[in-house]
XYZ file of C-alpha atoms in Angstrom:
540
model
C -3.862 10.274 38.370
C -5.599 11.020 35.163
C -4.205 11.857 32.044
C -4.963 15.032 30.063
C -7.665 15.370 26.872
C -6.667 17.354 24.610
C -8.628 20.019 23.080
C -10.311 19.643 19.834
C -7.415 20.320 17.175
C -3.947 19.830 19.124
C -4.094 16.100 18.407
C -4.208 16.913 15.002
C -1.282 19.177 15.098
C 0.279 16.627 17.209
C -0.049 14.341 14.639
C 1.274 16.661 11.941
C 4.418 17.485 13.898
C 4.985 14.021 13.747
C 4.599 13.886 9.644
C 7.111 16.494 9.612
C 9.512 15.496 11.996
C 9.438 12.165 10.000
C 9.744 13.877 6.845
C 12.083 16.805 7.912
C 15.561 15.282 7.742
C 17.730 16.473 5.414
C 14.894 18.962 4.178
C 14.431 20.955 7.433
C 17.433 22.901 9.280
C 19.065 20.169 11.564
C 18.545 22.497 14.639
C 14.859 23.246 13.762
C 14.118 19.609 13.320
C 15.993 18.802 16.427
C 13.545 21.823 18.142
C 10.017 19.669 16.672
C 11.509 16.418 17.722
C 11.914 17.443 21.653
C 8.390 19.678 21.288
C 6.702 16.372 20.105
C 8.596 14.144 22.901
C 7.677 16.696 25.254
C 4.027 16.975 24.558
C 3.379 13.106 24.428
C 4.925 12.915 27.948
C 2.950 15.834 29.101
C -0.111 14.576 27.611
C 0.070 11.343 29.903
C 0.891 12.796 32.875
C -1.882 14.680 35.542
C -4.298 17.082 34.082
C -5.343 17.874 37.729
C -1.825 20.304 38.136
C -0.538 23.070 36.518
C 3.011 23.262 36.588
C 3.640 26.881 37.569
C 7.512 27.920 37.115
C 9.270 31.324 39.296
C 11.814 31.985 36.907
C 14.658 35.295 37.185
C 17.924 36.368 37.362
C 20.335 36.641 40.604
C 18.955 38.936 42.784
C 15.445 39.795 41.586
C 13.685 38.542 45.067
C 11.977 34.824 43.234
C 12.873 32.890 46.183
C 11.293 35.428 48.642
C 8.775 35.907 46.677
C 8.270 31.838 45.934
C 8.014 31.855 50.172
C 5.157 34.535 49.976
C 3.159 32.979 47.858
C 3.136 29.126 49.356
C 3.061 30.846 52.896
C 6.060 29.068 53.888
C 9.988 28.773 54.471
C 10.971 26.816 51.994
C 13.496 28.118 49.475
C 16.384 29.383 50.908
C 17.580 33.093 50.958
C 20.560 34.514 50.262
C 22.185 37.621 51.973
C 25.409 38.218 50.790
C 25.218 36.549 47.527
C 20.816 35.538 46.894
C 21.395 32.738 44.677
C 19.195 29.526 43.891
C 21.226 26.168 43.640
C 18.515 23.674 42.766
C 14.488 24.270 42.393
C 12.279 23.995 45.071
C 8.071 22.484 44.466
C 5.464 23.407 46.085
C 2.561 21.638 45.733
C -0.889 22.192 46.386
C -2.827 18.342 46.177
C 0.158 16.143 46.202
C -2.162 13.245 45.074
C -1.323 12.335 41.557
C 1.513 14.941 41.358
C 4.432 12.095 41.811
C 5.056 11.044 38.413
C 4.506 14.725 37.224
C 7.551 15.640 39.559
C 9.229 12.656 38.531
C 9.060 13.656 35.386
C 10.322 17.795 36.085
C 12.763 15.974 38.110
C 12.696 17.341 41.466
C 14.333 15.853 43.616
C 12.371 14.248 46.960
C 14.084 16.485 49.292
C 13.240 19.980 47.629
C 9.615 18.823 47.238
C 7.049 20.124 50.023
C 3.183 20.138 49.970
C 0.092 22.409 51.063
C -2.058 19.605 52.667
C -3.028 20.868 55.907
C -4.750 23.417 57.798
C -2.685 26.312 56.082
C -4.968 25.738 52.474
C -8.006 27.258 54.359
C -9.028 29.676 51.946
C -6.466 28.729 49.342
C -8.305 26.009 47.492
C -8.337 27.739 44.240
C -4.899 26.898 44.329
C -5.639 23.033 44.792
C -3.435 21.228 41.687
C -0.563 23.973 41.342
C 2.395 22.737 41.806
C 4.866 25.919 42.241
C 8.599 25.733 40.827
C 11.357 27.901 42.541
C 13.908 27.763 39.399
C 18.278 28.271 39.661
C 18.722 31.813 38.630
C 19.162 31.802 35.077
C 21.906 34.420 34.944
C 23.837 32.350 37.818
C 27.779 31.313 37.614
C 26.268 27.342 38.014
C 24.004 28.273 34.981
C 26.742 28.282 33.004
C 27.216 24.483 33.139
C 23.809 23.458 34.448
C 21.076 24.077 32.423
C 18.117 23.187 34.859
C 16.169 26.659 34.445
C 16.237 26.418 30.822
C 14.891 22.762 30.529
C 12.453 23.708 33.408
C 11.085 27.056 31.780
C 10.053 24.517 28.616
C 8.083 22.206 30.725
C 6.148 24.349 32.770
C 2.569 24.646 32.071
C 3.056 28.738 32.840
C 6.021 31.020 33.562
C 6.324 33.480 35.661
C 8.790 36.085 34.894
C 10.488 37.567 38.412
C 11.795 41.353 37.068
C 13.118 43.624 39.586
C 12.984 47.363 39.144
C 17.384 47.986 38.468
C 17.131 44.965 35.642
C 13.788 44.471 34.210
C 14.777 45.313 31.024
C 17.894 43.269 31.247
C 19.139 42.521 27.890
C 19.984 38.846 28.467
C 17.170 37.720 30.220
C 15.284 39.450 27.149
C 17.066 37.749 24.285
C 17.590 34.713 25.654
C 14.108 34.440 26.686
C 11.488 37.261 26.433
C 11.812 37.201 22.324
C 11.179 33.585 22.635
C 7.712 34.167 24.115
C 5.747 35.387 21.257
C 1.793 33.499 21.305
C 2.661 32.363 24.669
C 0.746 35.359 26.545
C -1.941 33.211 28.049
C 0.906 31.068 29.589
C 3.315 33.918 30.891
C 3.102 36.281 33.580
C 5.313 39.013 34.312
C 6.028 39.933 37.929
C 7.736 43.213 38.820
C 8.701 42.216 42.193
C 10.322 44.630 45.200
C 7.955 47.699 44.893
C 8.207 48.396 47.765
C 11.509 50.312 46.680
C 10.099 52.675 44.134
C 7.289 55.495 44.496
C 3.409 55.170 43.707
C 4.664 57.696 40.336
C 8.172 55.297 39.606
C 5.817 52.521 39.755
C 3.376 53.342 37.389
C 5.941 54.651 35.220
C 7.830 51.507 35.597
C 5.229 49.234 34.381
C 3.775 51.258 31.563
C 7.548 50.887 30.421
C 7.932 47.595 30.595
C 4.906 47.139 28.921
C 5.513 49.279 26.129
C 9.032 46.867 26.605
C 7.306 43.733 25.877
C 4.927 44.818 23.153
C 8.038 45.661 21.362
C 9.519 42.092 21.490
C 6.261 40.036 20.724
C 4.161 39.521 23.268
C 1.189 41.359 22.135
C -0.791 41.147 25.681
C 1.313 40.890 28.361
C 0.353 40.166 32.362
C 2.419 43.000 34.281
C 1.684 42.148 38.331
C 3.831 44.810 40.811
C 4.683 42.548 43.583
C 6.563 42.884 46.960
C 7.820 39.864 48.925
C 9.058 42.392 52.041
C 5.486 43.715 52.387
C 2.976 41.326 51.054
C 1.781 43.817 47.800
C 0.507 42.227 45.391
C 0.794 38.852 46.247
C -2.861 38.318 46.195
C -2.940 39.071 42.800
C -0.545 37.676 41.559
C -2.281 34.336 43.183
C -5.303 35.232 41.835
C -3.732 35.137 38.264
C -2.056 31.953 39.289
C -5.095 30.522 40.930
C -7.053 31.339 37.775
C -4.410 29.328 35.209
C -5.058 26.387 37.842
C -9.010 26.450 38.049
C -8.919 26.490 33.937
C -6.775 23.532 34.106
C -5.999 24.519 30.915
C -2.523 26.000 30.738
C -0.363 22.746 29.926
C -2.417 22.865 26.703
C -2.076 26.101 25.856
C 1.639 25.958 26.725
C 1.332 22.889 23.902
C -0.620 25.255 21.795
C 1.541 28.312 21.743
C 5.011 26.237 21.445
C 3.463 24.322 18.198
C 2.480 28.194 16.745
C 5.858 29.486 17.431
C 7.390 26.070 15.881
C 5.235 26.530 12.988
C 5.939 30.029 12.329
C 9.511 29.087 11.810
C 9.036 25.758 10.211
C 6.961 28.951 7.636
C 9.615 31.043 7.355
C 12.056 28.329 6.498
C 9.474 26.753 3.611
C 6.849 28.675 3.123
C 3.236 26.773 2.183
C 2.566 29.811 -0.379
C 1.540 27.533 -3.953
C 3.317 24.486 -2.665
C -0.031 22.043 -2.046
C -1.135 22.787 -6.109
C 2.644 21.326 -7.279
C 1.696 18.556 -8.418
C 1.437 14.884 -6.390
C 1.829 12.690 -9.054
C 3.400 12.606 -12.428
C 0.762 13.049 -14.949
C -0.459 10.942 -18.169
C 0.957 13.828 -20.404
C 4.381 14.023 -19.013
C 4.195 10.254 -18.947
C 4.358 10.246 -22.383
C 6.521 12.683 -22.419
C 9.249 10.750 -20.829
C 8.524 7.713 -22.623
C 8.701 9.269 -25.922
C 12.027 10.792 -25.051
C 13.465 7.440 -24.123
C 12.159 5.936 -27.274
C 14.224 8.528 -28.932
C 17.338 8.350 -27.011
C 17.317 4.092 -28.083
C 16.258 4.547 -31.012
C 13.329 3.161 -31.180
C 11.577 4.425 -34.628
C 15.116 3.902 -36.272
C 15.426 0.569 -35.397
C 11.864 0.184 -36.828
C 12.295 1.817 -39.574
C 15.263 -0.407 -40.098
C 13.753 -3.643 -39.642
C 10.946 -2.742 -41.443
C 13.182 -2.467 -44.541
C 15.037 -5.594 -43.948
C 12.356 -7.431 -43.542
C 10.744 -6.209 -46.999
C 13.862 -7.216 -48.901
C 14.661 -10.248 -47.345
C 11.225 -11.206 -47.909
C 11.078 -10.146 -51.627
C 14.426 -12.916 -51.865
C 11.699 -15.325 -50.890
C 8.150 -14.423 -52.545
C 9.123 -12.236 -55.343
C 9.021 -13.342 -58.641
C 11.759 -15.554 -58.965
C 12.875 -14.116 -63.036
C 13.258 -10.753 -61.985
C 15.301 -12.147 -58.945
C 17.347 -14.254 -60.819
C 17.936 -10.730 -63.358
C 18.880 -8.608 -60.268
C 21.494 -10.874 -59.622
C 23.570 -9.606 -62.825
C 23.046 -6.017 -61.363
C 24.725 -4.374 -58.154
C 22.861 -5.907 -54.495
C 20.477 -3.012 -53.749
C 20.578 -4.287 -49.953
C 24.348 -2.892 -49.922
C 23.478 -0.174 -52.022
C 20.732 1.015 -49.782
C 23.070 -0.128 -46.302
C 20.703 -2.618 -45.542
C 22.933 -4.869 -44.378
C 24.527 -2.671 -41.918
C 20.749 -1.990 -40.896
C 20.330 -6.119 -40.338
C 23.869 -5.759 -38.299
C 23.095 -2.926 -36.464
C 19.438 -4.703 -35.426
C 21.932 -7.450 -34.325
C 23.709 -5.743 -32.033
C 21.284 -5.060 -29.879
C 21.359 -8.315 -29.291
C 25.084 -8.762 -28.412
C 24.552 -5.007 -26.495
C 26.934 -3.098 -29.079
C 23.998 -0.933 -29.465
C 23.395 0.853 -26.702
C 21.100 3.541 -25.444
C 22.508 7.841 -25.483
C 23.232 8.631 -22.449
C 22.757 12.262 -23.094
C 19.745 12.154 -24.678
C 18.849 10.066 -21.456
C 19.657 12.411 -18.899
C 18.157 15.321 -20.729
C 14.698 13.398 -20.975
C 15.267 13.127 -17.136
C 16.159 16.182 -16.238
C 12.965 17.612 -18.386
C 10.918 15.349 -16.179
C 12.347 16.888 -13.111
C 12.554 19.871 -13.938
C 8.720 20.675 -15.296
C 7.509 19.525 -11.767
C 9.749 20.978 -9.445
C 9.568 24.382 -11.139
C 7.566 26.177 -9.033
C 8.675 24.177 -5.666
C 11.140 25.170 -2.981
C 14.889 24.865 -3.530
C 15.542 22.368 -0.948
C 12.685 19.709 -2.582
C 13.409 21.014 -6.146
C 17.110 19.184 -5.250
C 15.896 16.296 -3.685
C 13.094 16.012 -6.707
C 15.555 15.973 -9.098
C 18.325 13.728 -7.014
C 15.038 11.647 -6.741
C 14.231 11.368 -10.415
C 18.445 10.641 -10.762
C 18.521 7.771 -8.722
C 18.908 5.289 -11.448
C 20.665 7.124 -13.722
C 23.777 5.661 -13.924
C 22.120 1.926 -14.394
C 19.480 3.219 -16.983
C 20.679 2.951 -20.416
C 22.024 -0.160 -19.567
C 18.666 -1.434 -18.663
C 17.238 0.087 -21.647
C 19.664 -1.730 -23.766
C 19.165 -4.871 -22.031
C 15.186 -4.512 -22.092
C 15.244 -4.202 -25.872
C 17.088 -6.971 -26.453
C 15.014 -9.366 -25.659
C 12.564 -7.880 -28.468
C 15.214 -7.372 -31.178
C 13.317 -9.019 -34.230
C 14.212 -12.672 -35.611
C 16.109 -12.336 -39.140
C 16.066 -15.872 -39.633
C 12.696 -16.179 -39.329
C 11.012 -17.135 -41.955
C 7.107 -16.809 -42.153
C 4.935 -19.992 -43.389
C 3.122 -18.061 -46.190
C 6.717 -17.395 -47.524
C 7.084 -20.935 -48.060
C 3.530 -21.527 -49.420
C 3.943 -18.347 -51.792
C 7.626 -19.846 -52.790
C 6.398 -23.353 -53.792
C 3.608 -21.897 -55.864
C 5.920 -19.430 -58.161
C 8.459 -22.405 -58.983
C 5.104 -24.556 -59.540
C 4.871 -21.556 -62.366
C 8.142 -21.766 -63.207
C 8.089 -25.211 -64.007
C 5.196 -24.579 -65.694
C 6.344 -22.225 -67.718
C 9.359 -24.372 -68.780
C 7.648 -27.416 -69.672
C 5.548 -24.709 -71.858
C 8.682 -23.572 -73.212
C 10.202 -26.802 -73.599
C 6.980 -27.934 -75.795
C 7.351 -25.231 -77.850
C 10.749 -25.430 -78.661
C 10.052 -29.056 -79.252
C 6.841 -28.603 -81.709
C 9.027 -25.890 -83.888
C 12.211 -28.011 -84.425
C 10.087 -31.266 -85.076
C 6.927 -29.896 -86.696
C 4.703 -33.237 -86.931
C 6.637 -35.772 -85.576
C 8.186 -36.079 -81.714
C 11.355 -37.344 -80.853
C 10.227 -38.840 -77.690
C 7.510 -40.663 -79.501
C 4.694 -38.660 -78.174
C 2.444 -36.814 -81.441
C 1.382 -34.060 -78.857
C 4.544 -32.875 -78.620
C 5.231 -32.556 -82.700
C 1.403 -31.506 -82.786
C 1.956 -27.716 -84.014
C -1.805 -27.089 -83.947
C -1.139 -27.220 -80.460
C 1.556 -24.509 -80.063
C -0.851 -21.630 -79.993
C -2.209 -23.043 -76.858
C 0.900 -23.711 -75.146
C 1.843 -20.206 -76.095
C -1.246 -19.290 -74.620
C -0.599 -21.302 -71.384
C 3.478 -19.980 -70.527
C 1.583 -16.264 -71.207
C -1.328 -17.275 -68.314
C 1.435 -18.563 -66.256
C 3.870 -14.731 -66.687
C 0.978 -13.594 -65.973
C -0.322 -15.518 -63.233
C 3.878 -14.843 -61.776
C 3.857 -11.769 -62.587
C 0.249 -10.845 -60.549
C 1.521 -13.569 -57.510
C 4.434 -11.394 -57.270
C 2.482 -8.175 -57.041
C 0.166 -9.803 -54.882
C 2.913 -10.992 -52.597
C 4.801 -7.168 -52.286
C 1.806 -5.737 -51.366
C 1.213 -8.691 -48.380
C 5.310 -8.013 -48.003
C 4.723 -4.282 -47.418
C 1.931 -4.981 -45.230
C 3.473 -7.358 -43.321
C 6.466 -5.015 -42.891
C 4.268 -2.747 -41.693
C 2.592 -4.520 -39.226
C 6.002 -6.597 -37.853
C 7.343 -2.568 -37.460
C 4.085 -1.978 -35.559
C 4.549 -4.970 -33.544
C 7.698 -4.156 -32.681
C 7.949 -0.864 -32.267
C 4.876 -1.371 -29.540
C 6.533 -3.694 -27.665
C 9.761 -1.803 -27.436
C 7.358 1.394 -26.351
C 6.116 -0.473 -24.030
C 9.536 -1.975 -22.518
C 10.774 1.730 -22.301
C 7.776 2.958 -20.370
C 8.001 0.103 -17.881
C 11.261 1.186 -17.376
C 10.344 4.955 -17.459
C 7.936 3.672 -14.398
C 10.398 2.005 -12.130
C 13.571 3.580 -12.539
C 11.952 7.117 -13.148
C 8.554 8.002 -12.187
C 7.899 5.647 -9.196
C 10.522 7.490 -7.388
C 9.719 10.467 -8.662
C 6.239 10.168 -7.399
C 7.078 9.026 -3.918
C 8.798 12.406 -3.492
C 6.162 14.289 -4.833
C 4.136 12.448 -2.160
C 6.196 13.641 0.697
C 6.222 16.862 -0.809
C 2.670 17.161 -0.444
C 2.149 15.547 3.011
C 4.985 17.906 4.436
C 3.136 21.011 3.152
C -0.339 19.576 4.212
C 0.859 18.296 7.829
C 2.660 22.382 7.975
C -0.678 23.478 7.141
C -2.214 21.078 9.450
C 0.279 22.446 12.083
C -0.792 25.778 11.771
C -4.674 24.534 12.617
């Protein structure tokens, strides 16, 4: 037995069948997916079995002469008849070469018993049909059909179908809706036999078949194979063999079977979602909307607030540390600008993120979501539009809460104190000291002009005051330019610590963006565009 090669381009459909049956589920109509999903089964099992037969089906309603005409054409007696009431019970094979054919049977099911083979004397002359194996089907119109649906898994797996018409119900309307409409690209695997003309006039016959071909056009099948046969007297049975014979010698028709089921599937895997503009929707979420996203959730935290806010508090509760200690000690008298200006509801407010009182909008979440989904799935199909935007909403409900918790573990320090505060702190009381000593020495040298209390004649020395005056003025001065030096290191600093933190709460947001947002996002992108490149695949 050998196995079948398929022709250049079916694997490839093959294998984009697969994508799409993996892909289809809850995107594709249950019934069409469950249609793909036997095609593909069906195929793969074909493709292992012989490529030495073509499986060559007699298929017709009750009455239309396919068992008499199934005898004429393998030469012998071997489906049954009826007289009263012609009806086929179970199919029949014929087979021409029955080496190799067993697990090809096995697999059509045919049962030992209604299998028979051409390997004798009788093939003389008849070895074009060597590797047909010939399929008397149950009338599909039958009582048994009702329950047993034999013809209808049979007429799938055959490799090429001959239709068995007679003249009263050729254009029968079941046989043509259940069947003939569902035959459209399958002309190379589908003959059409207008059996018992023996009945009907040279002129009724030709009238007859230009009818039903006019019939057939109608419903799809743009070429179709019209062969007058006659089981009582032998007409046309040669050709009809020959049309046979030439299906076997091609040893082709299984593929094209393959080929024309996969069109038809396509066509309404099409018409469900069309390709159209799909495959330039984008397959990843860009840089730009990115930012987007991430800017929107820096929003919704409050994320320049809360550096704008710290920024503040850190300038004033640094200016209680470096700034010029008189001034300070003035302010005191006067109202505490850091409740006038809500500071301190600024440094509680920074604190709560740390306890999680402050907490990320949900709103403003969901809209900077939504936006997301919404820019790329405006131009895609409803069904992956939804499951885009259930996609982007996976982690909705758990997303400000990770926000919240994320920032948190940046909230800024407010009891930390820098060293340079220190530094800058021990240098302006140095001045201060300095500055009372000079006062002190003043004082001193005015109340006891030339003499000193203490003992020491500096101190009464008042040629001296003029240079002590001279020194507390330096040291204002020196105080006074430390703590204008220091604001503008403050503001800097304030600057900078904003910076800092503002950065690495940008950045927590967008890592957050990334795993809760766009990484799912983009995964459904990604089927989006393999569905729509395995359906273009699929059409080859």
């Amino acid at each position: 037995m050998s196995t079948m090669t398929t022709r250049p381009g079916l694997a490839p459909r093959l294998t984009a069948l697969t994508k799409l049956v993996e892909l289809g589920p809850g995107r594709l109509e249950p019934k069409l997916l469950a249609e793909a999903s036997t095609l593909l089964k069906r195929a793969g099992e074909r493709l292992k079995l012989s490529s030495e037969h073509t499986v060559v089906a007699l298929a017709g309603g009750t009455g239309s002469g396919k068992s008499s005409l199934f005898n004429a054409v393998s030469g012998l007696e071997l489906s049954p008849t009826g007289v009263r009431r012609p009806t086929t019970a179970r199919t029949h094979a014929c087979v021409w070469g029955l080496e190799g054919a067993g697990p090809l049977l096995d697999w059509l099911q045919i049962q030992e018993r209604h299998r028979f083979t051409r390997a004798s004397a009788l093939d003389r002359g008849e070895s074009q049909l060597h590797g047909l194996i010939l399929l008397d089907l149950p009338d599909h119109d039958s009582i048994r059909a009702l329950t047993d649906n034999e013809a209808d898994r049979l007429i799938g797996l055959a490799d090429l179908v001959v239709w068995v018409l007679d003249p009263q119900k050729y254009a029968d309307a079941s046989t043509h809706r259940r069947y003939v409409t569902e035959l459209a690209g399958h002309d190379a695997v589908t003959v059409f036999a207008l059996n018992q003309a023996d009945k009907l006039s040279a002129e009724e016959l030709a009238e007859l078949v230009i009818d039903l071909n006019d019939l057939l056009r109608r419903e799809g099948v743009e070429h179709p194979t019209v062969v007058p046969t006659s089981a009582t007297t032998g007409r046309g049975i040669d050709s009809l063999k020959s049309v046979v014979a030439a299906a076997v010698s091609r040893r082709r028709a299984a593929i094209q079977k393959m080929e024309a089921d996969l069109h038809r599937l396509e066509q309404r895997v099409a018409k469900s979602m069309p390709v159209g503009e799909a495959l330039s929707a984008p397959s990843t979420v860009d840089d730009a909307r990115r930012l987007g996203l991430t800017d929107a959730l820096c929003d919704a935290v409050g994320v320049p607030a809360v550096g704008e806010a710290m920024e503040n508090v850190y300038a004033e509760r640094s200016m209680q540390w470096v700034g010029w200690p008189y001034p300070r000690w003035i302010s005191k008298l006067r109202p505490d600008p850091v409740k006038t200006l809500r500071l301190q509801d600024v440094g509680d407010e920074i604190r709560g993120i740390t306890t999680g009182t402050v907490s990320a909008q949900t709103a403003e979440v969901v809209n900077a979501v939504q936006a997301l989904a919404d820019g790329l799935s405006a131009d895609m199909h409803p069904v992956w539009r939804t499951s885009l935007q259930h996609a982007a909403r996976s982690h909705l409900k758990q997303l400000p809460q990770t926000l919240t918790q994320e920032l948190s573990e940046v909230a800024p320090r407010l009891d930390h104190v820098p060293g340079w505060w220190w530094l800058l702190k021990i240098w302006q009381y140095l001045l201060v000291a300095a500055f009372l000593l000079g006062l002190g020495w003043l004082v001193t040298g005015l109340l006891f002009a030339g003499e000193s209390p203490l003992g020491f004649q500096l101190l009464g020395d008042t040629a001296a005051l003029p240079w002590v005056g001279l020194m507390m003025a330096s040291v204002l001065g020196l105080g006074v330019l430390s703590g204008i030096a220091a604001r503008n290191f403050v503001e800097l600093g304030a600057s900078k610590e904003r910076e800092r933190l503002e950065r690495e709460m940008r950045r927590r947001v967008a890592a957050v963006a990334e795993s809760s947002v766009v990484e799912p996002v983009e995964r459904e992108l990604g089927r989006h565009h393999a569905f729509y490149t395995a359906m273009r695949a699929l059409a080859g």
